[in-house]
Short mmCIF file of C-alpha atoms in Angstrom, two decimals:
data_model
loop_
_atom_site.label_atom_id
_atom_site.label_comp_id
_atom_site.label_asym_id
_atom_site.label_seq_id
_atom_site.Cartn_x
_atom_site.Cartn_y
_atom_site.Cartn_z
CA MET A 1 141.33 108.63 123.31
CA ALA A 2 138.60 109.35 120.80
CA PHE A 3 139.71 109.98 117.25
CA SER A 4 137.89 112.56 115.16
CA GLN A 5 138.07 112.72 111.39
CA ASP A 6 138.95 116.14 110.04
CA PHE A 7 136.59 116.45 107.06
CA ASP A 8 136.97 119.35 104.67
CA PRO A 9 133.51 120.90 104.09
CA THR A 10 134.73 122.61 100.92
CA LYS A 11 134.93 119.19 99.21
CA GLY A 12 131.14 118.92 99.27
CA TYR A 13 128.99 115.89 99.95
CA VAL A 14 127.02 113.17 98.16
CA ALA A 15 123.25 112.85 98.67
CA LEU A 16 121.19 109.81 97.65
CA PRO A 17 117.45 109.09 97.61
CA CYS A 18 116.40 107.12 100.69
CA ASP A 19 114.67 104.62 98.39
CA VAL A 20 118.10 103.44 97.19
CA MET A 21 118.74 102.04 100.68
CA ASP A 22 115.82 99.62 100.20
CA ILE A 23 117.37 98.03 97.09
CA GLU A 24 119.32 94.87 97.80
CA MET A 25 122.81 95.08 96.34
CA SER A 26 126.34 94.10 97.28
CA PRO A 27 128.40 96.52 99.42
CA GLY A 28 130.86 96.97 96.55
CA SER A 29 128.09 97.95 94.13
CA PHE A 30 126.70 100.44 96.60
CA ARG A 31 130.16 101.97 97.07
CA LEU A 32 130.55 102.23 93.29
CA LEU A 33 127.09 103.84 92.93
CA VAL A 34 128.06 106.48 95.50
CA GLU A 35 131.30 107.15 93.60
CA LEU A 36 129.47 107.51 90.27
CA CYS A 37 127.02 109.93 91.89
CA ARG A 38 129.95 111.91 93.26
CA MET A 39 131.48 112.24 89.79
CA ALA A 40 128.23 112.70 87.86
CA ASN A 41 127.20 116.00 86.30
CA ARG A 42 123.68 117.44 86.62
CA SER A 43 122.46 114.95 84.02
CA GLY A 44 123.90 112.02 85.96
CA GLU A 45 126.68 111.34 83.42
CA CYS A 46 130.40 110.74 83.94
CA TRP A 47 133.27 109.14 82.01
CA PRO A 48 135.74 107.50 84.44
CA SER A 49 138.02 104.68 83.35
CA LEU A 50 138.09 101.31 85.09
CA GLY A 51 141.51 102.24 86.43
CA GLN A 52 140.18 105.43 88.00
CA LEU A 53 137.24 103.62 89.59
CA SER A 54 139.54 100.88 90.84
CA GLU A 55 141.79 103.46 92.49
CA ARG A 56 138.88 105.42 93.94
CA ILE A 57 137.17 102.55 95.77
CA GLY A 58 140.15 100.22 96.25
CA ARG A 59 138.89 97.23 94.25
CA SER A 60 140.28 95.37 91.23
CA LYS A 61 139.16 96.18 87.70
CA ALA A 62 137.51 92.77 87.49
CA ALA A 63 135.52 93.51 90.65
CA ILE A 64 134.53 96.92 89.26
CA SER A 65 133.21 95.24 86.09
CA GLY A 66 131.08 92.95 88.25
CA TYR A 67 129.70 95.88 90.24
CA ILE A 68 128.82 97.70 87.01
CA ALA A 69 126.95 94.63 85.76
CA GLU A 70 125.01 94.46 89.03
CA LEU A 71 124.05 98.15 88.90
CA ARG A 72 122.94 97.75 85.28
CA ALA A 73 120.79 94.74 86.22
CA LEU A 74 119.15 96.85 88.94
CA ASP A 75 118.46 99.65 86.42
CA LEU A 76 120.40 102.11 88.56
CA VAL A 77 123.16 102.72 86.00
CA GLU A 78 123.30 102.67 82.21
CA THR A 79 126.48 102.50 80.14
CA VAL A 80 127.04 103.61 76.56
CA ASN A 81 130.01 102.63 74.39
CA GLN A 82 131.58 105.68 72.78
CA LYS A 83 133.94 105.76 69.81
CA MET A 84 136.60 108.23 68.78
CA ALA A 85 136.72 109.84 65.33
CA ASN A 86 139.10 107.14 64.10
CA GLY A 87 136.65 104.40 65.10
CA TYR A 88 138.49 103.19 68.20
CA ASN A 89 136.54 102.63 71.42
CA TYR A 90 136.66 105.41 73.99
CA ARG A 91 135.73 105.28 77.64
CA LEU A 92 132.29 104.11 78.66
CA LYS A 93 129.78 106.81 79.48
CA TYR A 94 128.10 106.05 82.79
CA SER A 95 124.63 107.42 83.44
CA VAL A 96 122.97 107.23 86.86
CA THR A 97 119.37 106.64 85.76
CA PHE A 98 117.57 108.46 88.58
CA TRP A 99 120.01 111.37 89.01
CA ALA A 100 118.70 114.12 86.68
CA GLU A 101 115.02 113.76 87.61
CA TRP A 102 115.77 113.43 91.32
CA ARG A 103 118.00 116.52 91.37
CA ALA A 104 115.35 118.51 89.51
CA LYS A 105 112.78 117.60 92.14
CA LEU A 106 115.11 118.62 94.95
CA SER A 107 115.26 122.16 93.55
CA ALA A 108 111.57 122.31 92.52
CA PRO A 109 109.49 124.98 94.26
CA ARG A 110 107.63 123.72 97.30
CA LEU A 111 103.90 124.10 97.67
CA VAL A 112 103.08 127.33 99.47
CA SER A 113 100.96 126.62 102.48
CA ASN A 114 100.04 128.51 105.60
CA VAL A 115 99.37 125.24 107.35
CA SER A 116 101.60 124.31 110.24
CA GLU A 117 103.85 121.26 109.84
CA THR A 118 102.19 119.57 112.79
CA GLU A 119 98.59 120.65 112.34
CA ARG A 120 96.01 119.84 109.71
CA SER A 121 94.03 122.99 108.87
CA VAL A 122 90.26 122.91 109.16
CA GLN A 123 87.60 125.49 108.53
CA PRO A 124 86.86 127.71 111.59
CA ASP A 125 83.29 126.48 111.83
CA GLU A 126 84.50 122.88 111.79
CA ARG A 127 86.40 123.18 115.09
CA ARG A 128 84.76 122.00 118.24
CA VAL A 129 83.76 124.68 120.71
CA ASN A 130 85.81 123.17 123.52
CA SER A 131 88.99 122.87 121.39
CA LYS A 132 89.16 126.28 119.76
CA ASN A 133 92.75 127.01 120.77
CA GLN A 134 93.99 123.45 120.79
CA ASN A 135 96.11 122.04 117.98
CA HIS A 136 95.22 118.55 116.85
CA LYS A 137 97.95 116.22 115.69
CA ASN A 138 98.12 113.92 112.75
CA ASN A 139 97.09 110.42 113.60
CA THR A 140 100.33 108.92 112.38
CA SER A 141 100.01 105.16 112.49
CA GLU A 142 103.64 104.06 112.35
CA ASN A 143 102.95 101.16 114.70
CA SER A 144 99.69 100.11 113.10
CA GLU A 145 99.28 96.90 111.18
CA PRO A 146 100.27 96.88 107.50
CA THR A 147 97.46 97.63 105.10
CA ASP A 148 98.37 94.84 102.71
CA THR A 149 98.47 91.15 103.53
CA GLU A 150 101.25 89.05 102.04
CA SER A 151 100.24 85.66 100.72
CA PRO A 152 102.02 82.69 102.32
CA GLN A 153 103.28 81.62 98.88
CA LEU A 154 104.84 85.02 98.25
CA VAL A 155 106.56 85.06 101.63
CA SER A 156 107.85 81.52 101.11
CA VAL A 157 109.24 82.23 97.64
CA PHE A 158 110.83 85.50 98.75
CA SER A 159 112.48 83.82 101.76
CA LYS A 160 113.99 81.09 99.56
CA TRP A 161 115.52 83.65 97.18
CA SER A 162 116.84 85.69 100.11
CA ASP A 163 118.60 82.62 101.54
CA LEU A 164 120.10 81.78 98.15
CA SER A 165 121.48 85.28 97.59
CA LYS A 166 122.61 86.10 101.13
CA ALA A 167 126.30 87.13 101.15
CA ALA A 168 126.77 85.67 97.63
CA PRO A 169 128.74 87.86 95.16
CA PHE A 170 126.57 89.23 92.37
CA PRO A 171 125.25 87.62 90.22
CA THR A 172 125.94 84.21 91.80
CA PHE A 173 123.92 82.41 94.49
CA ASN A 174 124.88 80.24 97.46
CA ALA A 175 123.48 77.16 95.71
CA GLU A 176 121.86 76.13 92.46
CA VAL A 177 118.43 77.71 92.03
CA PRO A 178 115.83 74.90 91.90
CA GLU A 179 113.57 74.75 88.84
CA ASN A 180 110.46 74.56 91.02
CA LEU A 181 111.46 77.85 92.68
CA LEU A 182 111.74 79.49 89.25
CA ARG A 183 108.28 78.20 88.34
CA GLU A 184 106.81 79.36 91.66
CA THR A 185 108.34 82.80 91.19
CA GLN A 186 106.95 83.19 87.68
CA THR A 187 103.51 82.11 88.94
CA VAL A 188 103.56 84.64 91.78
CA LEU A 189 104.61 87.47 89.46
CA ALA A 190 101.97 86.50 86.89
CA ASN A 191 99.19 86.60 89.49
CA VAL A 192 100.02 90.17 90.56
CA ALA A 193 100.98 92.31 87.56
CA LEU A 194 103.10 95.30 88.59
CA LYS A 195 101.70 97.62 85.94
CA ILE A 196 102.79 101.22 86.48
CA LEU A 197 99.88 103.65 86.60
CA SER A 198 99.91 106.58 84.20
CA GLU A 199 99.80 110.16 85.49
CA ALA A 200 96.17 110.41 84.38
CA GLU A 201 95.28 107.25 86.34
CA VAL A 202 97.06 108.53 89.45
CA ALA A 203 95.28 111.90 89.17
CA GLN A 204 91.92 110.17 88.77
CA SER A 205 92.53 108.01 91.85
CA LEU A 206 93.62 110.98 93.96
CA SER A 207 90.65 113.08 92.88
CA GLY A 208 88.31 110.23 93.77
CA LEU A 209 90.03 109.75 97.14
CA TRP A 210 89.69 113.39 98.21
CA LYS A 211 86.13 113.64 96.87
CA GLY A 212 85.16 110.58 98.89
CA LEU A 213 86.63 112.18 102.02
CA GLY A 214 84.78 115.44 101.36
CA VAL A 215 88.00 117.39 100.76
CA SER A 216 88.08 120.38 98.42
CA ILE A 217 91.28 120.32 96.31
CA SER A 218 92.42 122.34 93.32
CA ILE A 219 93.74 120.96 90.04
CA LEU A 220 97.17 122.45 90.78
CA GLU A 221 97.36 120.67 94.14
CA VAL A 222 96.41 117.35 92.51
CA GLU A 223 99.14 117.88 89.88
CA GLN A 224 101.72 118.47 92.63
CA GLN A 225 100.66 115.24 94.34
CA VAL A 226 100.87 113.34 91.05
CA LYS A 227 104.49 114.47 90.67
CA ALA A 228 105.30 112.93 94.04
CA PHE A 229 103.86 109.61 92.82
CA LYS A 230 105.69 109.75 89.49
CA ALA A 231 109.11 109.29 91.08
CA ARG A 232 107.89 106.14 92.86
CA GLN A 233 106.40 104.47 89.77
CA THR A 234 103.16 103.70 91.55
CA THR A 235 101.19 100.57 90.73
CA LYS A 236 97.51 99.85 91.34
CA LEU A 237 98.50 97.90 94.44
CA GLY A 238 100.62 100.80 95.69
CA MET A 239 97.77 103.26 95.15
CA THR A 240 95.36 101.02 97.08
CA VAL A 241 97.75 100.85 100.03
CA PHE A 242 98.17 104.65 99.94
CA GLU A 243 94.41 105.22 99.90
CA ASN A 244 93.99 102.91 102.89
CA GLU A 245 96.76 104.74 104.73
CA VAL A 246 95.13 108.13 104.15
CA LYS A 247 91.72 106.86 105.26
CA SER A 248 93.23 105.38 108.43
CA GLN A 249 94.66 108.78 109.40
CA TRP A 250 91.88 111.08 108.22
CA LYS A 251 89.57 112.90 110.64
CA ASP A 252 85.92 113.51 109.77
CA HIS A 253 86.23 117.26 110.33
CA TRP A 254 89.27 117.75 108.03
CA ARG A 255 88.19 119.54 104.88
CA LYS A 256 91.47 120.77 103.40
CA PRO A 257 94.06 118.61 101.59
CA PRO A 258 97.39 117.84 103.29
CA ASN A 259 100.29 120.19 102.68
CA GLU A 260 103.42 118.94 100.92
CA THR A 261 105.16 117.71 104.07
CA GLN A 262 102.09 115.91 105.38
CA PHE A 263 101.40 114.33 102.00
CA SER A 264 105.00 113.08 101.72
CA ALA A 265 104.74 111.57 105.20
CA MET A 266 101.56 109.69 104.25
CA LEU A 267 103.17 108.49 101.03
CA ALA A 268 106.27 107.25 102.87
CA ALA A 269 104.17 105.49 105.51
CA ALA A 270 102.13 103.75 102.82
CA GLN A 271 105.24 102.64 100.96
CA LYS A 272 106.69 101.22 104.17
CA LYS A 273 103.55 99.14 104.69
CA ASN A 274 103.43 97.97 101.07
CA ARG A 275 105.62 94.95 101.71
CA THR A 276 103.86 92.89 99.05
CA GLU A 277 104.97 95.15 96.23
CA GLY A 278 108.45 95.44 97.69
CA MET A 279 108.85 91.66 97.70
CA LEU A 280 107.45 91.36 94.17
CA ARG A 281 109.97 93.88 92.86
CA MET A 282 112.77 92.01 94.59
CA LEU A 283 111.59 88.77 92.95
CA GLU A 284 111.87 90.50 89.56
CA GLN A 285 115.44 91.49 90.47
CA TYR A 286 116.27 87.94 91.57
CA LEU A 287 115.03 86.58 88.23
CA ARG A 288 117.12 89.13 86.29
CA ARG A 289 120.11 88.19 88.43
CA TRP A 290 119.56 84.50 87.68
CA GLU A 291 119.21 85.20 83.94
CA LEU A 292 122.44 87.22 83.97
CA LEU A 293 124.20 84.30 85.70
CA GLN A 294 122.95 81.87 83.04
CA LYS A 295 124.40 84.08 80.29
CA GLN A 296 127.77 84.10 82.05
CA LEU A 297 127.71 80.32 82.44
CA GLN A 298 127.00 79.64 78.76
CA PRO A 299 130.04 78.05 77.08
CA SER A 300 131.70 80.22 74.48
CA ARG A 301 131.34 79.11 70.89
CA THR A 302 134.37 77.41 69.37
CA SER A 303 135.59 79.07 66.19
CA PRO A 304 135.27 76.94 62.98
CA ASN A 305 139.05 77.00 62.38
CA LEU A 306 139.76 75.76 65.90
CA ALA A 307 137.17 73.00 65.56
CA LEU A 308 138.77 71.78 62.31
CA LYS A 309 142.20 71.83 63.94
CA HIS A 310 140.99 69.61 66.81
CA ALA A 311 139.25 67.28 64.36
CA ALA A 312 142.49 66.83 62.43
#
């Protein structure tokens, strides 16, 4: 007999950006992130105790502390020590780093467009005579080849880190990280700098892209597109992949810019194909994880009084 959960819709729900699913983290850390989002206010802040979090997700306080450290290392959560008026420590303030900006964008007004979701608008005189009443579809290239090519060294280094971290509790690894792997990783990251483009640089690239395709676009429409890029922290590499994605889909007779839905679809498709940048970001996370592990493994300093006692 099938069993059906009786969920109470009045208790609400928790929504997360899809990009979070692409970040490698332990199941416990993901469960804790969901719980913090559930408790967070509009600014992404909440003040639960370790005991409350332990009870909520069914893990020990020690495990919770480890999950918090992992989320901090991934820049998903920030914590601030707070003190009471008498100077004693109060509960930590947890802040989900992406929450406030993401929520604001969810409620932001959408671009007004008379363009159909499935059809790119063209000028009447641009349509072919024999296709006057026929809708043309976007040339979505989900099954096409990726627009960036991963170097063999990058793939090799990424695979080694993945094997070392697979199923290992954060921030440990399945085995000792070899020094040559650390050197290789630093070399790979140095060769491809993940510098985040400024809004002005993104706007300049977009304007040049549409001009090159013969598309007429207003300043307001460019600004709306720039906002979509801002949340993704676009790099020069990411912009190049996006431009290639747009050019692969674009038709010669299209003269109007994509509407919001179409633009988001192109952006998502480009990000999916940008495996190089995704692996580079993961390598940065692996290095931070390794550095955090080294700090935990450092022996604590012996107090001077204790050292004198042992010497005696």
